[in-house]
């Protein structure tokens, strides 16, 4: 009875039929009838300027126009972690593309034409486009009011500067650690900005009815966070949480870009200006690039010391993050990196400075990996370089220093159980580490690269999940949760967890997408925490339902509760092998007694989960004293890379990634995350390249000029490796895996390029052009 039947199985996705048949409904698919209005925004043409005047008279007189609004109509701020952002710009625009006004019209063409007719007069201000320039004592202040912005208690903004948050982590004596090192290596690494490139663009439809109820349909990773931020921002016009409903159907990709609130607040605000009409706002592909979150740029200076035996003695890591014009979400990326920028290594002496810096580029925010991909590029490149300086094999160097259970983390807490060493060994074996491979083409070289990775969920200490569960007459189950299915297999995993507890196959379980009126609370679908957190809530709901089933059968049939168990959609008894009672016979109707009375009734369950050990309270100068992260998921990755030394063109011959997921609820979807994450990571290092001009304007906001790989660019072989060292507080031992699998891609490519050619590239992307030009330079 302790054998698992559904958890750990390769169950088909429960949302698969909806998606392959076209039945899955996305926000843009929903019909709203003839009353639907359409919105278009008026965007800033400048990176930094003062708004002198907005003339809407021509637009207001155009055919089909219903309403034109500006910042005067909605002078409200919003933000998840720091309230520094505006529904519409107030007095000042801070990036090219920022919304200044909006038009609501009868059709989208009329809305766009009227938006183009709005005339805005600006007074130019100096634009700051580089984070290091923003740190200059004479730099223009992008947010002079920074010191007044409300923010979470674990942020430390520096008013009167462009530093929106500074996370400091200190452990041990760094200078003493460097003094005892036999080798000390220091260098600077640069990572540019990146776009999320979800296939579905941002879209929102909002309607405030004549009773005052505001309903918002959004393509979102965060329906409850959206409701909360809408309520806060629109409180001045009388709205509360009670008045707002957020409905989120299927979402066509997110990668962090649809977390929190960006353009959705515009739709919510506009609906209050045209009561009784639904209003749709849909971003174009170009807007998707420049007016949603971008992955932040990073300049990282790393200094690491080690003894001749390979033991790391000290690490210094200073990170300057290009956070863009508003940091209401992006500052938490900077915070997360500042707590974990040692990587998965046991290092006794640590100094980390992670600075969130305002610039006049589009707002930075969450992106798959949440800062870890960025700092791992430099860190894992550096670790390979340090190993070679010491004359130690890079894989062996990582074995020597790999963090293990009970080791002290950078902020003083203890490391959770993990299979990091197993991941190292299995990855090395998969790429035949230690053997040299040669190409039959004299123009080509083959190199191998290796990298470790780790990541913790970056979330508030009180982030929580909840679940409701009910049985139907046929013994099937409905589960309501408010996590989002983004393609990662979340709904199926929840069905497998419940099915395991209740002995019901996942194919008979329906997991519903969020509606804040009907589904219970979920913080957000971010941080790779959903399997762990929401999985625990679903497990609790299923256990509660199981207890009610057992209680009912005990009351009606007299069997001792401790002898009853569930198997094959039936209740069975250890002491009576012949007793079998189908769940469908009583989970709604109950069980009849000999006297004609009934016991039981509809079986339901509820569950919630919040970690009770997490704490963001710590010394702001050292980060010691708290427990900000609940656990880490760890792993290793390796690549075999072929390079044409004449053209720089690279081909991934073989890539392997091993990740410790605790317990793979569904191995097929975990393998999908490994392959998908690896490919997305390879795209950022080999192809994607966001370019801005000297005025802060994005030059390539489209898939013609912003290169993403196609199926023709995929590696010849990707080897997914699942390691399972249980997470003690995870459902069936599971922990998250969604973001982690793209983190090691960039450094492993950089290390393979160096192995093949001797060329060390310290800035991303590592394109064929960059490699070819560098190889032509005289040594």
XYZ file of C-alpha atoms in Angstrom:
779
model
C 0.000 0.000 0.000
C 3.032 2.303 0.249
C 3.875 1.878 -3.443
C 3.202 4.987 -5.518
C 0.774 4.545 -8.395
C 0.311 8.019 -9.869
C 3.109 10.186 -8.481
C 6.222 9.364 -10.466
C 4.268 8.032 -13.429
C 4.357 9.449 -16.943
C 0.693 10.397 -16.868
C -0.594 12.161 -19.992
C -1.186 15.877 -19.530
C -4.728 16.569 -18.426
C -4.780 19.779 -20.490
C -3.428 18.051 -23.586
C -6.760 17.363 -25.276
C -7.878 20.976 -24.795
C -4.750 22.300 -26.441
C -4.302 19.921 -29.355
C -7.994 20.179 -30.251
C -8.051 23.970 -30.121
C -10.614 23.954 -27.324
C -8.254 25.714 -24.903
C -9.418 29.294 -24.529
C -7.048 32.225 -24.122
C -8.047 35.792 -23.246
C -8.000 36.944 -26.853
C -10.362 34.091 -27.800
C -13.141 35.126 -25.437
C -16.164 36.752 -27.119
C -17.534 39.874 -25.423
C -20.243 40.871 -27.897
C -21.003 44.161 -29.664
C -20.398 46.337 -26.590
C -16.672 45.549 -26.636
C -14.465 48.629 -26.886
C -10.806 48.718 -27.844
C -7.929 50.718 -26.375
C -4.634 52.033 -27.689
C -1.966 53.889 -25.747
C -0.040 57.041 -26.483
C 3.630 56.287 -25.881
C 6.591 58.409 -24.975
C 9.038 58.961 -27.813
C 11.794 59.917 -25.373
C 13.817 58.105 -22.718
C 13.650 60.989 -20.244
C 11.573 64.122 -20.566
C 9.170 66.393 -18.735
C 5.600 66.467 -20.010
C 4.736 70.086 -20.772
C 1.321 69.610 -22.402
C -0.998 66.900 -23.724
C -3.516 68.012 -26.376
C -6.276 65.429 -26.848
C -8.772 67.645 -28.696
C -8.160 66.268 -32.188
C -8.335 62.672 -30.975
C -11.540 63.261 -29.030
C -13.283 64.534 -32.189
C -12.334 61.556 -34.364
C -14.965 59.015 -35.496
C -15.477 56.053 -33.172
C -13.648 57.572 -30.218
C -15.437 57.049 -26.893
C -12.914 58.336 -24.353
C -9.404 59.764 -24.092
C -7.625 59.637 -20.731
C -4.280 60.919 -19.440
C -2.343 60.868 -16.210
C -4.612 63.609 -14.888
C -7.466 61.102 -14.855
C -5.463 58.375 -13.068
C -2.692 59.956 -10.953
C -2.063 56.654 -9.172
C 1.029 54.622 -8.373
C 1.386 50.856 -8.147
C 4.056 48.257 -7.561
C 4.542 44.826 -6.049
C 7.626 45.396 -3.886
C 8.108 49.164 -4.288
C 5.445 51.620 -5.378
C 7.469 53.593 -7.914
C 5.391 53.075 -11.072
C 2.443 54.974 -12.537
C -0.702 53.921 -14.394
C 0.053 56.800 -16.781
C 3.156 58.992 -16.637
C 2.899 61.920 -14.240
C 4.872 65.016 -15.283
C 7.872 62.900 -16.374
C 8.452 60.048 -18.827
C 11.333 57.725 -17.990
C 11.662 55.325 -20.934
C 10.810 55.168 -24.626
C 7.377 53.591 -24.922
C 6.022 54.578 -21.513
C 2.263 55.135 -21.570
C 1.303 58.814 -21.459
C -2.383 58.596 -22.405
C -4.894 56.158 -23.862
C -7.794 56.176 -26.299
C -10.893 54.011 -26.038
C -12.789 53.554 -29.304
C -15.350 51.361 -31.062
C -12.725 49.387 -32.961
C -8.954 48.894 -32.722
C -8.167 50.837 -35.903
C -10.026 53.913 -34.671
C -8.253 53.645 -31.314
C -4.804 53.477 -32.914
C -5.478 56.386 -35.270
C -6.773 58.571 -32.459
C -3.785 57.687 -30.257
C -1.513 58.881 -33.050
C -3.464 62.171 -33.106
C -2.771 62.981 -29.460
C -0.122 65.694 -29.324
C 2.379 65.690 -26.450
C 4.868 68.504 -25.849
C 8.031 67.540 -23.982
C 10.970 69.271 -22.352
C 13.980 67.011 -22.764
C 15.919 65.754 -19.733
C 19.318 63.975 -19.700
C 18.892 60.246 -20.208
C 20.968 57.731 -18.235
C 21.327 54.501 -20.180
C 24.141 52.663 -18.404
C 24.082 51.484 -14.768
C 27.657 52.522 -14.095
C 26.906 55.995 -15.465
C 23.875 56.104 -13.170
C 26.185 55.599 -10.168
C 28.214 58.707 -10.955
C 27.773 61.311 -8.228
C 26.796 63.854 -10.897
C 24.303 61.600 -12.660
C 20.775 62.830 -13.279
C 18.378 61.458 -10.668
C 15.765 59.379 -12.431
C 13.560 59.213 -9.318
C 14.210 62.225 -7.085
C 11.381 60.991 -4.820
C 12.980 57.560 -4.257
C 13.316 58.092 -0.530
C 9.542 58.544 -0.221
C 8.379 55.435 -2.080
C 6.650 52.748 0.014
C 8.504 49.426 -0.174
C 8.816 46.041 1.503
C 10.976 45.976 4.656
C 13.736 43.902 3.072
C 14.528 46.589 0.466
C 17.124 49.256 1.192
C 16.760 52.158 -1.257
C 19.301 54.978 -1.202
C 17.388 58.225 -1.557
C 19.174 60.980 -3.442
C 20.889 58.431 -5.730
C 19.883 56.072 -8.528
C 20.349 53.030 -6.282
C 16.847 51.696 -5.699
C 18.016 48.791 -3.531
C 21.347 47.526 -2.224
C 21.532 43.972 -0.916
C 24.692 43.306 1.089
C 25.701 39.804 2.158
C 28.730 39.269 4.366
C 30.105 36.100 5.945
C 33.449 35.463 7.584
C 36.542 37.602 6.881
C 36.964 38.085 3.142
C 40.324 39.811 3.257
C 41.747 37.064 5.462
C 40.314 34.505 3.057
C 42.076 36.085 0.095
C 45.285 36.300 2.101
C 45.351 32.555 2.706
C 44.625 31.732 -0.978
C 47.393 30.484 -3.264
C 45.593 31.804 -6.338
C 43.273 34.813 -6.573
C 41.438 35.554 -9.829
C 39.409 38.688 -10.570
C 37.504 39.762 -13.688
C 34.361 41.523 -14.888
C 31.521 39.925 -16.860
C 28.693 41.592 -18.773
C 25.208 40.323 -19.503
C 22.814 42.373 -21.666
C 19.047 42.655 -21.511
C 16.761 40.008 -22.970
C 13.120 39.702 -24.028
C 10.759 36.957 -22.840
C 9.383 36.169 -26.314
C 6.237 34.358 -25.177
C 4.143 33.463 -28.215
C 1.003 34.986 -26.702
C 1.393 38.750 -26.232
C 0.007 40.553 -23.210
C -3.740 41.105 -23.436
C -6.352 42.291 -20.967
C -10.102 42.811 -21.085
C -11.771 44.676 -18.240
C -15.341 45.674 -17.489
C -16.824 47.675 -14.655
C -20.546 47.071 -14.537
C -23.118 49.631 -13.472
C -23.149 48.180 -9.962
C -19.462 49.066 -9.674
C -18.043 45.528 -9.987
C -14.759 45.397 -11.913
C -13.954 42.120 -13.698
C -10.608 41.695 -15.412
C -9.697 38.897 -17.810
C -5.916 38.774 -18.097
C -3.133 36.623 -19.525
C -1.317 36.472 -16.240
C 0.900 34.445 -13.954
C -0.467 36.335 -10.944
C -4.271 36.703 -10.736
C -4.391 37.299 -6.978
C -1.439 39.696 -7.027
C -3.172 41.551 -9.835
C -6.371 41.848 -7.832
C -4.383 43.140 -4.862
C -2.463 45.724 -6.879
C -5.584 46.851 -8.751
C -7.321 47.376 -5.410
C -4.415 49.381 -4.027
C -3.940 51.531 -7.135
C -7.646 52.212 -7.698
C -8.572 52.721 -4.047
C -8.814 56.500 -4.595
C -11.845 55.922 -6.823
C -13.497 53.683 -4.254
C -12.542 50.172 -5.347
C -11.613 47.443 -2.852
C -10.711 43.772 -3.148
C -14.406 42.986 -2.689
C -15.181 44.913 -5.887
C -12.576 43.281 -8.135
C -12.564 39.896 -9.833
C -9.687 38.550 -11.939
C -10.218 35.625 -14.310
C -7.236 33.998 -16.005
C -7.775 31.218 -18.569
C -4.951 29.387 -20.292
C -1.790 31.435 -20.823
C 0.399 31.133 -23.911
C 3.784 31.305 -22.222
C 5.059 33.571 -19.487
C 8.697 33.016 -18.419
C 8.165 35.710 -15.763
C 7.025 38.359 -18.233
C 3.381 37.920 -17.219
C 4.046 37.996 -13.489
C 2.911 40.894 -11.361
C 1.249 43.824 -13.140
C 2.392 45.721 -16.219
C -0.099 46.789 -18.903
C -3.057 45.120 -17.160
C -3.484 48.106 -14.834
C -4.203 50.259 -17.901
C -7.110 48.033 -18.920
C -8.481 47.976 -15.379
C -8.297 51.771 -15.117
C -9.875 52.364 -18.525
C -12.837 50.152 -17.671
C -13.726 52.493 -14.822
C -13.898 55.374 -17.318
C -16.448 53.671 -19.616
C -18.735 51.767 -17.237
C -20.873 49.047 -18.697
C -18.492 48.301 -21.577
C -15.725 45.700 -21.707
C -12.458 47.279 -22.884
C -9.731 45.256 -24.605
C -6.063 46.264 -24.681
C -3.720 43.985 -26.585
C -0.019 44.587 -27.008
C 1.579 44.328 -30.427
C 4.745 42.292 -30.784
C 6.767 45.516 -30.699
C 5.111 46.638 -27.458
C 5.726 43.194 -26.062
C 9.439 43.950 -26.410
C 9.593 47.495 -25.013
C 6.676 47.958 -22.618
C 6.651 44.805 -20.562
C 9.367 43.559 -18.251
C 12.754 42.861 -19.799
C 15.447 40.717 -18.248
C 17.839 43.084 -16.535
C 21.340 43.725 -17.714
C 24.251 43.004 -15.384
C 27.844 44.098 -14.908
C 29.448 41.697 -12.417
C 32.943 41.867 -10.960
C 34.026 38.587 -9.375
C 37.054 37.840 -7.233
C 37.679 34.307 -5.958
C 40.597 32.861 -4.027
C 41.543 29.206 -3.530
C 44.299 27.091 -2.006
C 46.487 24.863 -4.137
C 44.426 21.839 -3.093
C 41.380 23.424 -4.749
C 39.558 24.622 -1.635
C 37.884 27.979 -2.164
C 38.794 30.414 0.600
C 36.940 33.595 -0.306
C 34.573 35.198 -2.795
C 33.840 38.823 -3.592
C 30.973 39.494 -5.982
C 29.811 42.988 -6.922
C 26.798 43.199 -9.243
C 25.478 46.338 -10.907
C 22.014 45.665 -12.300
C 20.483 47.731 -15.096
C 16.986 47.710 -13.615
C 15.420 50.264 -15.957
C 12.997 53.085 -15.304
C 10.868 51.354 -12.642
C 11.968 48.612 -10.250
C 8.724 47.713 -8.472
C 9.324 44.049 -9.317
C 12.865 43.972 -10.681
C 14.433 45.032 -7.387
C 13.494 41.644 -5.968
C 15.546 39.972 -8.716
C 18.508 41.988 -7.475
C 17.694 41.012 -3.906
C 17.528 37.309 -4.724
C 20.851 37.383 -6.532
C 22.487 39.209 -3.659
C 21.582 36.426 -1.266
C 22.845 33.562 -3.420
C 25.652 34.807 -5.666
C 28.146 32.300 -4.238
C 26.556 29.641 -6.407
C 26.289 26.093 -5.036
C 29.663 26.206 -3.323
C 30.923 25.908 0.245
C 32.726 29.216 0.778
C 33.663 30.362 4.287
C 34.341 34.030 3.519
C 31.867 35.961 1.377
C 31.226 39.557 0.351
C 28.337 40.214 -2.051
C 27.028 43.598 -3.143
C 23.973 43.556 -5.403
C 22.883 47.014 -6.540
C 19.552 47.740 -8.213
C 20.181 50.786 -10.388
C 17.664 52.989 -12.158
C 18.305 53.743 -15.844
C 16.147 55.255 -18.593
C 15.602 51.931 -20.334
C 12.398 49.865 -20.114
C 11.607 48.398 -16.691
C 13.448 45.223 -15.792
C 11.605 42.463 -14.032
C 11.214 38.735 -13.508
C 12.548 36.403 -16.178
C 13.034 32.663 -15.983
C 15.969 32.179 -13.623
C 15.275 35.425 -11.714
C 18.800 36.818 -11.781
C 20.544 33.479 -11.317
C 21.138 32.964 -15.058
C 22.816 36.357 -15.194
C 25.236 35.939 -12.296
C 25.946 32.285 -13.067
C 27.428 33.320 -16.435
C 30.305 35.097 -14.761
C 30.536 32.864 -11.703
C 30.719 29.525 -13.526
C 33.048 30.950 -16.174
C 35.245 32.135 -13.309
C 35.220 28.787 -11.504
C 36.494 26.983 -14.593
C 39.203 29.611 -15.075
C 40.259 29.355 -11.424
C 40.428 25.560 -11.604
C 42.688 25.725 -14.646
C 44.904 28.337 -12.935
C 45.312 25.831 -10.088
C 46.003 22.962 -12.479
C 42.897 21.096 -11.299
C 40.282 19.513 -13.525
C 37.222 21.855 -13.564
C 34.815 19.037 -12.708
C 36.989 17.833 -9.846
C 37.296 21.418 -8.605
C 33.518 21.566 -8.404
C 33.324 18.238 -6.570
C 35.800 19.551 -3.987
C 33.755 22.673 -3.257
C 30.183 21.497 -3.889
C 27.795 22.522 -1.138
C 26.189 19.660 0.786
C 23.410 19.211 3.308
C 24.033 21.156 6.513
C 26.693 23.472 5.066
C 26.288 27.129 5.946
C 24.626 29.283 3.284
C 25.822 32.833 2.539
C 23.276 34.297 4.967
C 23.901 31.806 7.768
C 21.116 29.232 7.386
C 21.790 25.577 6.574
C 21.704 23.972 3.137
C 18.859 21.532 2.460
C 19.422 17.934 1.293
C 20.520 17.710 -2.332
C 22.075 15.406 -4.874
C 24.578 17.900 -6.275
C 27.546 15.527 -6.339
C 25.435 12.867 -8.059
C 24.383 15.470 -10.627
C 28.034 16.381 -11.236
C 29.060 12.772 -11.758
C 26.152 11.812 -14.010
C 26.551 14.901 -16.185
C 30.286 14.354 -16.566
C 29.623 10.778 -17.608
C 26.943 11.838 -20.111
C 29.327 14.093 -22.045
C 32.367 11.814 -21.653
C 34.198 14.447 -19.635
C 37.936 13.871 -19.642
C 38.078 12.490 -23.175
C 39.155 14.673 -26.074
C 37.003 14.738 -29.181
C 38.195 15.866 -32.597
C 36.367 16.886 -35.741
C 37.104 15.353 -39.105
C 37.005 18.879 -40.572
C 40.309 20.748 -40.089
C 38.405 24.056 -39.830
C 36.485 22.879 -36.803
C 37.355 22.397 -33.166
C 35.411 20.551 -30.475
C 35.361 21.733 -26.886
C 33.586 20.726 -23.710
C 32.077 22.969 -21.088
C 30.742 22.303 -17.618
C 28.757 24.365 -15.126
C 26.852 23.984 -11.865
C 23.702 25.823 -10.906
C 21.364 26.439 -8.034
C 18.311 28.532 -7.382
C 15.949 29.171 -4.479
C 12.367 30.417 -4.761
C 12.526 34.211 -4.406
C 9.351 35.047 -2.527
C 8.096 36.787 0.591
C 8.264 34.702 3.756
C 4.462 34.526 3.899
C 3.856 33.461 0.287
C 1.143 30.828 0.433
C -1.068 28.455 -1.546
C -4.556 27.010 -1.109
C -6.741 24.387 -2.765
C -10.357 23.235 -2.796
C -11.329 19.722 -3.870
C -14.695 18.049 -4.438
C -15.899 14.691 -5.630
C -18.551 14.246 -8.313
C -21.215 11.558 -8.523
C -19.107 9.358 -10.828
C -16.120 9.436 -8.494
C -14.288 12.036 -10.558
C -12.722 15.050 -8.876
C -12.622 18.787 -9.424
C -9.732 20.766 -7.940
C -9.640 24.542 -7.806
C -6.306 26.279 -7.371
C -4.938 29.617 -8.538
C -1.567 28.650 -9.873
C -1.196 29.047 -13.617
C -0.671 26.424 -16.285
C 2.031 27.999 -18.465
C 2.930 24.873 -20.385
C 4.988 23.384 -17.564
C 2.530 20.607 -16.678
C 1.347 22.136 -13.409
C -2.282 21.031 -13.706
C -1.214 17.454 -14.359
C 1.163 17.442 -11.392
C -1.619 18.640 -9.072
C -3.917 15.927 -10.422
C -1.244 13.290 -9.811
C -0.687 14.435 -6.217
C -4.407 14.337 -5.437
C -4.853 11.121 -7.352
C -2.104 9.444 -5.354
C -3.760 10.306 -2.046
C -7.285 9.429 -3.192
C -6.538 6.454 -5.471
C -8.148 8.158 -8.455
C -6.374 8.275 -11.844
C -5.353 11.761 -12.998
C -7.471 11.309 -16.128
C -10.552 11.559 -13.880
C -9.410 14.768 -12.204
C -10.078 18.226 -13.569
C -7.935 21.107 -12.271
C -9.524 24.479 -12.957
C -7.797 27.684 -14.073
C -8.036 30.693 -11.734
C -10.983 32.921 -10.951
C -10.429 34.980 -7.807
C -14.148 34.820 -6.974
C -14.167 31.019 -6.922
C -10.670 29.609 -6.671
C -8.687 29.843 -3.436
C -5.601 31.975 -2.977
C -2.240 31.511 -4.668
C 0.586 34.037 -4.336
C 1.868 33.766 -7.932
C 3.078 31.216 -10.448
C 6.697 32.272 -10.221
C 9.870 31.258 -8.377
C 9.580 27.568 -9.331
C 7.697 27.065 -6.078
C 4.289 25.899 -7.333
C 4.957 22.146 -7.300
C 6.245 22.467 -3.750
C 3.851 25.030 -2.268
C 0.604 24.440 -4.151
C 1.411 20.735 -4.256
C 1.424 20.750 -0.455
C -1.935 22.564 -0.420
C -3.457 20.048 -2.840
C -2.001 17.191 -0.803
C -3.603 18.608 2.348
C -6.971 18.984 0.620
C -6.778 15.411 -0.642
C -5.844 14.100 2.817
C -8.812 15.934 4.323
C -11.116 14.395 1.729
C -9.624 10.957 2.370
C -10.240 11.338 6.100
C -13.883 12.190 5.433
C -14.196 9.131 3.218
C -12.742 6.906 5.927
C -14.944 8.530 8.591
C -18.030 7.923 6.482
C -17.267 4.252 5.890
C -16.373 3.756 9.548
C -19.641 5.349 10.650
C -21.776 3.439 8.160
C -20.095 0.055 8.021
C -18.319 -0.202 11.377
C -14.805 -1.013 10.204
C -12.025 0.445 12.327
C -10.618 3.579 10.768
C -7.042 2.345 10.974
C -7.855 -0.683 8.817
C -9.457 1.232 5.939
C -7.510 2.442 2.939
C -8.085 3.628 -0.637
C -7.040 1.700 -3.714
C -8.248 1.576 -7.321
C -11.053 4.096 -6.736
C -12.382 1.993 -3.867
C -12.307 1.813 -0.105
C -10.793 -1.455 1.098
C -10.112 -3.026 4.487
C -6.980 -4.731 5.741
C -8.962 -7.050 8.015
C -11.660 -7.935 5.460
C -10.092 -8.779 2.057
C -13.547 -9.159 0.504
C -14.677 -5.636 1.373
C -14.606 -3.228 -1.590
C -16.681 -0.070 -1.840
C -16.549 2.066 -4.967
C -16.041 5.753 -4.294
C -18.673 6.567 -6.893
C -21.253 4.697 -4.792
C -21.187 7.166 -1.911
C -18.893 10.220 -2.272
C -21.912 12.412 -3.053
C -24.975 10.410 -2.029
C -23.615 8.964 1.216
C -24.223 5.482 2.626
C -27.580 4.129 3.755
C -27.907 2.461 7.147
C -30.130 -0.506 7.968
C -32.719 1.801 9.500
C -32.977 3.898 6.320
C -30.949 6.823 7.600
C -27.848 7.999 5.784
C -24.267 8.794 6.690
C -21.735 10.931 4.849
C -22.686 13.434 2.191
C -20.670 15.207 -0.500
C -16.961 14.656 0.038
C -14.936 17.856 -0.142
C -11.543 18.930 1.070
C -9.547 22.088 1.498
C -5.887 22.669 2.096
C -3.456 25.506 2.485
C 0.268 25.824 2.874
C 2.614 28.514 4.128
C 6.196 27.817 5.232
C 6.537 28.496 8.938
C 10.317 28.891 9.052
C 10.998 31.557 6.415
C 11.973 35.044 7.576
C 13.143 38.174 5.740
C 14.400 39.771 8.944
C 18.165 40.104 8.884
C 20.998 42.577 9.386
C 20.866 44.927 6.356
C 24.663 45.214 6.400
C 25.346 41.459 6.321
C 22.044 39.602 5.579
C 22.820 37.395 8.584
C 20.055 36.357 10.965
C 17.165 35.538 8.665
C 15.970 32.599 6.579
C 14.926 34.253 3.302
C 14.983 31.147 1.105
C 13.004 27.981 1.755
C 15.330 25.629 -0.148
C 17.574 25.325 -3.205
C 17.237 23.143 -6.296
C 20.684 22.232 -7.619
C 22.231 20.568 -10.624
C 24.964 20.379 -13.238
C 25.154 20.752 -17.001
C 27.685 19.989 -19.683
C 28.048 20.480 -23.423
C 30.044 19.191 -26.354
C 30.411 22.097 -28.788
C 31.759 22.200 -32.332
C 33.156 25.543 -33.571
C 34.128 26.579 -37.072
C 37.224 28.671 -36.388
C 36.867 30.545 -39.682
C 33.213 31.628 -39.319
C 32.692 31.267 -35.575
C 29.575 29.210 -36.219
C 28.821 26.885 -33.328
C 26.917 23.638 -33.194
C 25.879 21.877 -29.998
C 26.640 18.226 -30.597
C 25.533 17.034 -27.173
C 24.208 18.670 -24.052
C 23.357 17.077 -20.724
C 21.689 18.475 -17.648
C 21.133 16.781 -14.312
C 18.816 18.388 -11.785
C 17.759 17.248 -8.337
C 13.978 17.659 -8.282
C 13.474 15.842 -4.985
C 10.806 13.671 -6.545
C 9.695 13.830 -10.154
C 5.910 13.981 -9.894
C 5.808 13.390 -13.656
C 9.148 12.447 -15.250
C 7.924 13.336 -18.735
C 7.128 16.930 -17.836
C 10.364 17.239 -15.846
C 12.298 16.077 -18.896
C 10.346 18.617 -20.931
C 11.460 21.333 -18.530
C 15.065 20.187 -18.818
C 15.061 20.228 -22.611
C 12.987 23.405 -22.904
C 15.023 25.292 -20.327
C 18.275 24.230 -21.915
C 17.114 25.440 -25.338
C 15.931 28.772 -23.940
C 19.250 29.228 -22.201
C 21.167 28.396 -25.362
C 19.090 30.992 -27.212
C 20.214 33.733 -24.822
C 23.875 32.902 -25.202
C 24.070 32.033 -28.912
C 21.402 34.127 -30.644
C 19.436 36.764 -28.746
C 20.868 40.275 -28.727
C 18.827 43.316 -27.645
C 20.118 46.566 -29.104
C 19.362 50.164 -28.070
C 20.446 53.370 -29.791
C 22.061 56.340 -28.071
C 18.611 57.802 -27.317
C 17.376 54.715 -25.455
C 15.203 53.420 -28.295
C 15.050 49.659 -28.835
C 16.277 48.936 -32.364
C 15.070 45.363 -32.809
C 11.604 44.911 -31.249
C 10.549 42.082 -33.574
C 11.388 38.520 -34.508
C 13.002 39.643 -37.748
C 15.829 41.491 -36.030
C 15.758 39.821 -32.605
C 16.982 36.341 -33.381
C 15.486 33.378 -31.561
C 16.346 29.822 -32.561
C 14.103 27.588 -34.618
C 13.902 23.805 -34.683
C 16.803 23.832 -37.138
C 19.026 25.370 -34.465
C 18.395 22.798 -31.743
C 21.201 20.565 -30.444
C 21.695 17.166 -31.983
C 21.158 15.615 -28.556
C 19.934 16.852 -25.179
C 20.279 14.347 -22.347
C 17.883 14.998 -19.433
C 18.994 13.475 -16.124
C 16.671 13.378 -13.126
C 18.198 13.179 -9.640
C 15.882 12.510 -6.703
C 17.028 13.386 -3.197
C 13.756 14.127 -1.393
C 12.904 17.588 -0.096
C 11.686 16.826 3.461
C 8.781 19.289 3.364
C 7.807 18.780 -0.272
C 4.779 16.817 -1.508
C 6.141 13.277 -1.859
C 9.579 14.912 -1.586
C 9.219 17.188 -4.628
C 10.768 20.607 -5.177
C 10.631 23.001 -8.140
C 12.516 22.732 -11.417
C 10.932 25.122 -13.945
C 13.513 27.923 -14.043
C 16.692 26.130 -13.106
C 17.297 24.304 -16.357
C 18.230 27.407 -18.372
C 20.643 28.816 -15.761
C 23.854 26.926 -16.729
C 23.563 27.288 -20.502
C 25.588 30.482 -20.935
C 28.624 29.578 -18.801
C 28.844 26.052 -20.163
C 28.998 27.476 -23.700
C 31.611 30.044 -22.661
C 33.667 27.290 -21.050
C 33.357 25.085 -24.153
C 34.452 27.942 -26.429
C 37.505 28.458 -24.241
C 38.241 24.727 -24.204
C 38.050 24.489 -27.990
C 39.827 27.693 -28.978
C 41.522 29.203 -25.921
C 39.253 32.242 -26.309
C 37.651 33.442 -23.084
C 34.514 35.479 -23.784
C 33.376 37.558 -20.803
C 30.297 39.193 -22.308
C 27.051 37.808 -23.669
C 25.798 36.898 -26.167
C 28.492 34.621 -27.549
C 27.514 34.835 -31.189
C 29.306 33.396 -34.191
C 30.288 36.927 -35.238
C 31.808 37.728 -31.853
C 33.801 34.480 -31.795
C 35.008 34.837 -35.386
C 36.146 38.438 -34.888
C 37.885 37.596 -31.617
C 39.752 34.684 -33.224
C 41.024 37.036 -35.934
C 42.526 39.430 -33.408
C 46.281 39.059 -32.845
C 47.196 37.438 -29.559
